[in-house]
């Protein structure tokens, strides 16, 4: 179809109610566009005017899609009845449209209008008030809800969804009605015992310094992993939107009702989903959405999710990817109910391929790739024509296929193709390849096979074998739904229903394996886990908590539209999560030595302070304050300015949690670099701090005390910025020219307060306690290698600077190679020798503080 024809059709579809993108996508699919237009222009259509209402247009497009793909062999009456009720406003929700599809796909006789209306909720609409009344009555009478209150919110919502009386209500009305009912019956959620945000005592303020005594920390009180929600969480993606409206198990119609019965018997009527990655690369942030949806949907409904490796391409698959995928799934907090491989079914798939040949639905083809492309219409998308091998006798195709299996052919000499429908406008029906020859050893089956099934042949059938109730995938597979169902129907096996959602893309980065490989191979990044990338192993190394990633996915919701999200939005979610879940430490990125001249050489006092002012449960640390301290280079200026409120020759500055300010008397400058290297200051303890003379700013600091091993020295601090200069580097002809050469800054000589070791110990111990070995019942369950958990679990806020984590290249000298884990954090021996010269800390920048922090970094 030429460009002008597509533009004209797009304009007409827009005039008939579709949004611009909907119209353009539909115009490229002529059968779908024709069907949509015919429904509206039908003499029986009751559309009083055009364009029709946008919501009706979306539902009608949904109906037209299923008519073209699933009801094309049904009578005109059956196709028209659904469209007519949509245009009349009697089928007003996706759930009602899906119910109409299920009803009308069975049989082909005259439709029982009354039965149709009853089964599909025709004309049923509920006001928010009606929904609220039913919900309130149900919750008020639920003993479980009365007992558990807000803790039962999710379970109660799930039960309400199953009520017949609420089958056709608006899911958003249902969600808000549940929330309102719980609020009225049980009070605010924040008042519940499980909430820690509003019921906490106020943190201590202005702690008094203690003279010459005490330890450098309070490890039994410090809880680095304590998390408090920063704000109300958005509704679960499984309680609102498209995922809340999916059919129950067994609700996907089958050609033979017995297939449904067998399926439900195999699954026990439970939800079964799968996450099916190809083990040919590392997962990226887009995969986190697929993981969250598939594992989360199953968990939400009390079902199970299978991790299935789609290992049908031995030329690209490696064990390192298999191990990494499972590791990432577990890191995100999910545990597969089963771990399977497509290769588990190679024998069964081969048998079905032979069966497909025997029923004349597959044939061998000797065409070259160029010939296949030309037969499909070529670049100009011209007329399609059948391959010359399409009419080969069944016996010939079967014999040649067996020769393929037995190694008589080389790659690209022969393929097995499905005999589909060349007249269909969908390219996924143009005789797809089912099997090809590959001279590669498979990571599991080794050299057993010379031929391997394609994704298009394997995916749907393995979904069928594993009795997947909900096949959830991204919208790039919408066209594949037709071929998916065609193959299952052709072989008369159980047909899962495929449901598509929009994929997650981040602006300002690249996620294709080919492009990342180029970045790695040409030395632009350190590796696949370089923290500037958005692979999940890179985000993990960067210190991004898995909970923050899941919150980010949930905050976006789930719809069919592709999510193109700016990086700063992702970073904001990470920042919000870290705000109340990580301890705060004093850190000096680029230190200047400060000698306080009027303090004695042996001056020592201790400052007790909470590691988080808003979360007292995290405990406190005790740090020394001495004659010599270090402050941040940017906190001193040799030139006085009215808008610079930190230390200058004419302005005193307060020291965080220290009773009195300091005043600068003199400074030294390195003649080579021109940078200030040392200050001499006075401790202004000869006057009381009043409201009138209170310093305008307080800065963080770190004391020098060899006795207390202060400061804790940092070997390297790595400050990461966006890897690319533009928001869409993937669209550039040479995306490598867009790499920012200044995206990584390495700072040497940074310093941390001694409280770091308390945070480090608590963080690693908390991660060890969560390790699967700790949950085992074996006698040796708690003997876990310290390397079993990642150093990225050590996260903290460098006050007024940024959030940081330990990089995997750090060296912490362990006191033992294995640690016998306690049941709790209390009274635990140290894991590391805090004073070992072998310790070498490397910090990774996770994310900046709020943009209005008032602190310039670097």
Tab-separated table of C-alpha atoms in Angstrom, residues 151-394:
chain	number	residue	atom	x	y	z
A	151	UNK	CA	-3.894	-5.852	56.262
A	152	UNK	CA	-6.805	-7.616	54.529
A	153	UNK	CA	-7.295	-4.907	51.884
A	154	UNK	CA	-5.824	-6.879	48.955
A	155	UNK	CA	-7.564	-10.136	49.828
A	156	UNK	CA	-10.919	-8.404	50.323
A	157	UNK	CA	-10.585	-6.600	46.994
A	158	UNK	CA	-9.915	-9.931	45.281
A	159	UNK	CA	-13.013	-11.468	46.879
A	160	UNK	CA	-15.193	-8.554	45.792
A	161	UNK	CA	-14.038	-8.898	42.205
A	162	UNK	CA	-15.440	-12.416	42.163
A	163	UNK	CA	-18.942	-11.304	43.189
A	164	UNK	CA	-21.366	-11.681	40.295
A	165	UNK	CA	-23.141	-8.458	41.238
A	166	UNK	CA	-19.897	-6.503	40.689
A	167	UNK	CA	-18.796	-8.325	37.540
A	168	UNK	CA	-19.476	-5.401	35.219
A	169	UNK	CA	-18.654	-2.452	37.488
A	170	UNK	CA	-15.880	0.022	36.749
A	171	UNK	CA	-12.709	-1.380	38.400
A	172	UNK	CA	-11.605	2.112	39.423
A	173	UNK	CA	-14.959	2.649	41.175
A	174	UNK	CA	-14.494	-0.680	42.915
A	175	UNK	CA	-10.979	0.166	44.086
A	176	UNK	CA	-11.932	3.587	45.433
A	177	UNK	CA	-15.056	2.160	47.096
A	178	UNK	CA	-12.959	-0.442	48.922
A	179	UNK	CA	-10.512	2.229	50.094
A	180	UNK	CA	-13.313	4.510	51.259
A	181	UNK	CA	-15.111	1.668	53.047
A	182	UNK	CA	-11.959	0.622	54.881
A	183	UNK	CA	-11.315	4.226	55.861
A	184	UNK	CA	-14.836	4.683	57.248
A	185	UNK	CA	-14.903	1.338	59.062
A	186	UNK	CA	-11.318	1.044	60.323
A	187	UNK	CA	-9.941	4.583	60.359
A	188	UNK	CA	-6.856	5.918	58.559
A	189	UNK	CA	-4.309	3.398	57.367
A	190	UNK	CA	-1.519	5.352	59.052
A	191	UNK	CA	-3.176	4.714	62.422
A	192	UNK	CA	-2.832	0.960	62.106
A	193	UNK	CA	-0.206	-0.882	64.170
A	194	UNK	CA	1.648	-1.952	61.022
A	195	UNK	CA	2.392	1.643	60.089
A	196	UNK	CA	5.511	3.204	61.540
A	197	UNK	CA	5.379	6.661	59.981
A	198	UNK	CA	2.898	8.533	62.142
A	199	UNK	CA	3.208	6.688	65.454
A	200	UNK	CA	6.914	7.146	66.017
A	201	UNK	CA	8.211	9.302	68.859
A	202	UNK	CA	9.989	12.425	67.774
A	203	UNK	CA	13.691	11.895	67.129
A	204	UNK	CA	16.111	13.346	69.677
A	205	UNK	CA	17.241	16.866	68.921
A	206	UNK	CA	20.462	18.672	69.825
A	207	UNK	CA	22.107	15.720	71.594
A	208	UNK	CA	24.663	16.803	74.165
A	209	UNK	CA	28.301	16.009	73.466
A	210	UNK	CA	29.961	13.592	75.903
A	211	UNK	CA	33.470	14.078	77.143
A	212	UNK	CA	36.185	11.478	76.667
A	213	UNK	CA	34.270	8.217	76.608
A	214	UNK	CA	32.039	5.775	74.771
A	215	UNK	CA	32.386	3.666	71.670
A	216	UNK	CA	32.243	4.882	68.120
A	217	UNK	CA	28.841	3.338	67.372
A	218	UNK	CA	25.764	1.610	68.696
A	219	UNK	CA	25.418	-1.389	66.383
A	220	UNK	CA	22.563	-3.031	68.282
A	221	UNK	CA	20.310	-0.031	67.729
A	222	UNK	CA	21.259	0.698	64.127
A	223	UNK	CA	18.963	-0.767	61.479
A	224	UNK	CA	20.239	0.125	58.046
A	225	UNK	CA	17.545	-1.869	56.303
A	226	UNK	CA	14.545	-0.305	58.071
A	227	UNK	CA	12.107	1.095	55.561
A	228	UNK	CA	9.293	3.536	56.077
A	229	UNK	CA	6.987	4.559	53.227
A	230	UNK	CA	7.576	8.118	52.112
A	231	UNK	CA	4.086	8.608	50.742
A	232	UNK	CA	0.897	6.755	49.978
A	233	UNK	CA	1.550	4.010	47.468
A	234	UNK	CA	-0.383	4.057	44.185
A	235	UNK	CA	-2.946	1.287	43.737
A	236	UNK	CA	-1.558	-2.079	42.760
A	237	UNK	CA	-1.367	-2.667	39.012
A	238	UNK	CA	-3.413	-5.805	39.625
A	239	UNK	CA	-6.276	-3.928	41.267
A	240	UNK	CA	-6.863	-1.214	38.657
A	241	UNK	CA	-6.466	-0.983	34.903
A	242	UNK	CA	-6.302	-3.728	32.340
A	243	UNK	CA	-4.783	-6.383	34.622
A	244	UNK	CA	-7.754	-6.077	36.984
A	245	UNK	CA	-10.140	-6.952	34.143
A	246	UNK	CA	-8.650	-10.186	32.861
A	247	UNK	CA	-10.756	-13.330	32.631
A	248	UNK	CA	-10.646	-16.014	35.348
A	249	UNK	CA	-8.770	-19.289	34.724
A	250	UNK	CA	-10.675	-21.283	32.120
A	251	UNK	CA	-12.267	-18.118	30.731
A	252	UNK	CA	-10.389	-18.362	27.433
A	253	UNK	CA	-12.649	-20.210	24.945
A	254	UNK	CA	-11.390	-23.415	23.305
A	255	UNK	CA	-12.388	-25.171	20.083
A	256	UNK	CA	-13.208	-28.231	22.143
A	257	UNK	CA	-14.749	-27.709	25.630
A	258	UNK	CA	-12.845	-30.778	26.841
A	259	UNK	CA	-9.608	-28.822	26.439
A	260	UNK	CA	-10.886	-26.347	29.026
A	261	UNK	CA	-11.831	-29.159	31.376
A	262	UNK	CA	-8.407	-30.783	31.048
A	263	UNK	CA	-6.684	-27.448	31.550
A	264	UNK	CA	-8.590	-26.653	34.753
A	265	UNK	CA	-7.986	-30.154	36.045
A	266	UNK	CA	-4.243	-29.744	35.480
A	267	UNK	CA	-4.053	-26.313	37.148
A	268	UNK	CA	-6.634	-26.834	39.882
A	269	UNK	CA	-8.389	-23.752	38.555
A	270	UNK	CA	-5.466	-21.510	39.561
A	271	UNK	CA	-3.715	-18.756	37.627
A	272	UNK	CA	-0.558	-19.952	35.869
A	273	UNK	CA	1.759	-17.422	34.203
A	274	UNK	CA	5.307	-17.602	32.897
A	275	UNK	CA	8.305	-15.350	32.408
A	276	UNK	CA	10.025	-16.689	29.247
A	277	UNK	CA	13.334	-14.868	28.584
A	278	UNK	CA	15.807	-15.957	25.923
A	279	UNK	CA	19.134	-16.765	27.681
A	280	UNK	CA	21.200	-14.802	25.170
A	281	UNK	CA	21.892	-11.626	27.132
A	282	UNK	CA	21.511	-9.798	30.415
A	283	UNK	CA	18.095	-8.478	31.411
A	284	UNK	CA	17.451	-4.727	31.285
A	285	UNK	CA	15.006	-2.485	33.111
A	286	UNK	CA	12.296	-3.169	30.538
A	287	UNK	CA	12.336	-6.803	31.657
A	288	UNK	CA	11.598	-5.721	35.226
A	289	UNK	CA	8.084	-4.829	34.079
A	290	UNK	CA	7.590	-8.280	32.552
A	291	UNK	CA	8.908	-9.940	35.705
A	292	UNK	CA	6.715	-7.813	37.972
A	293	UNK	CA	3.599	-8.422	35.866
A	294	UNK	CA	3.972	-12.175	35.379
A	295	UNK	CA	5.165	-13.090	38.859
A	296	UNK	CA	3.021	-10.441	40.512
A	297	UNK	CA	-0.214	-11.353	38.718
A	298	UNK	CA	0.161	-15.000	39.698
A	299	UNK	CA	0.961	-14.116	43.311
A	300	UNK	CA	-1.941	-11.651	43.498
A	301	UNK	CA	-4.361	-14.418	42.535
A	302	UNK	CA	-2.765	-17.200	44.561
A	303	UNK	CA	-1.378	-18.927	41.464
A	304	UNK	CA	2.093	-19.763	40.248
A	305	UNK	CA	4.615	-18.350	37.791
A	306	UNK	CA	7.070	-20.470	35.820
A	307	UNK	CA	10.514	-19.207	34.840
A	308	UNK	CA	10.999	-20.694	31.384
A	309	UNK	CA	14.192	-20.247	29.425
A	310	UNK	CA	13.290	-19.995	25.747
A	311	UNK	CA	16.478	-21.738	24.650
A	312	UNK	CA	15.819	-22.451	20.977
A	313	UNK	CA	18.866	-20.630	19.583
A	314	UNK	CA	22.021	-22.478	20.688
A	315	UNK	CA	24.242	-20.088	18.717
A	316	UNK	CA	23.585	-17.258	21.181
A	317	UNK	CA	22.838	-18.908	24.518
A	318	UNK	CA	25.287	-19.166	27.413
A	319	UNK	CA	25.170	-20.449	30.974
A	320	UNK	CA	26.213	-17.048	32.327
A	321	UNK	CA	22.949	-15.572	31.064
A	322	UNK	CA	20.899	-18.426	32.520
A	323	UNK	CA	22.487	-17.932	35.939
A	324	UNK	CA	22.106	-14.161	35.777
A	325	UNK	CA	18.401	-14.294	34.859
A	326	UNK	CA	17.510	-16.493	37.835
A	327	UNK	CA	19.673	-14.363	40.114
A	328	UNK	CA	17.895	-11.177	38.987
A	329	UNK	CA	14.424	-12.703	39.392
A	330	UNK	CA	15.302	-13.626	42.969
A	331	UNK	CA	16.947	-10.260	43.584
A	332	UNK	CA	13.658	-8.597	42.643
A	333	UNK	CA	11.966	-10.711	45.299
A	334	UNK	CA	10.333	-13.498	43.292
A	335	UNK	CA	10.803	-17.247	43.409
A	336	UNK	CA	9.744	-19.328	40.396
A	337	UNK	CA	7.261	-22.102	41.097
A	338	UNK	CA	9.115	-24.099	38.434
A	339	UNK	CA	12.181	-23.567	36.274
A	340	UNK	CA	11.746	-25.033	32.808
A	341	UNK	CA	13.392	-24.842	29.400
A	342	UNK	CA	11.854	-24.893	25.949
A	343	UNK	CA	14.453	-27.552	25.221
A	344	UNK	CA	12.656	-29.799	27.745
A	345	UNK	CA	10.032	-30.202	25.033
A	346	UNK	CA	12.196	-30.630	21.920
A	347	UNK	CA	10.992	-34.205	21.439
A	348	UNK	CA	7.340	-33.285	21.806
A	349	UNK	CA	7.726	-30.258	19.532
A	350	UNK	CA	9.308	-32.419	16.846
A	351	UNK	CA	6.384	-34.869	17.008
A	352	UNK	CA	3.919	-32.011	16.570
A	353	UNK	CA	5.909	-30.675	13.621
A	354	UNK	CA	5.511	-34.047	11.895
A	355	UNK	CA	1.818	-34.014	12.782
A	356	UNK	CA	1.494	-30.555	11.226
A	357	UNK	CA	3.011	-31.896	7.997
A	358	UNK	CA	0.676	-34.892	8.007
A	359	UNK	CA	-2.414	-32.661	8.175
A	360	UNK	CA	-0.982	-30.552	5.326
A	361	UNK	CA	-0.370	-27.526	7.524
A	362	UNK	CA	3.413	-27.458	7.053
A	363	UNK	CA	5.885	-28.004	4.221
A	364	UNK	CA	9.605	-27.973	3.581
A	365	UNK	CA	10.978	-25.018	1.649
A	366	UNK	CA	14.280	-24.634	-0.200
A	367	UNK	CA	13.893	-20.921	-0.977
A	368	UNK	CA	16.597	-18.439	-0.088
A	369	UNK	CA	15.891	-15.609	2.294
A	370	UNK	CA	15.694	-13.190	-0.637
A	371	UNK	CA	13.168	-15.389	-2.442
A	372	UNK	CA	10.973	-15.660	0.650
A	373	UNK	CA	11.030	-11.884	1.058
A	374	UNK	CA	10.119	-11.359	-2.600
A	375	UNK	CA	7.235	-13.841	-2.381
A	376	UNK	CA	5.894	-11.877	0.586
A	377	UNK	CA	5.707	-8.695	-1.492
A	378	UNK	CA	9.234	-7.353	-1.105
A	379	UNK	CA	10.189	-3.881	0.061
A	380	UNK	CA	7.296	-2.373	-1.905
A	381	UNK	CA	4.804	-4.660	-0.168
A	382	UNK	CA	3.442	-5.794	-3.481
A	383	UNK	CA	1.266	-8.832	-4.190
A	384	UNK	CA	2.134	-11.982	-2.291
A	385	UNK	CA	2.520	-15.339	-3.954
A	386	UNK	CA	2.902	-18.890	-2.737
A	387	UNK	CA	6.293	-20.546	-2.553
A	388	UNK	CA	6.871	-23.144	-5.295
A	389	UNK	CA	7.379	-25.763	-2.586
A	390	UNK	CA	4.049	-25.055	-0.896
A	391	UNK	CA	2.285	-27.744	-2.934
A	392	UNK	CA	4.821	-30.487	-2.353
A	393	UNK	CA	3.172	-33.787	-1.443
A	394	UNK	CA	2.875	-34.446	2.273
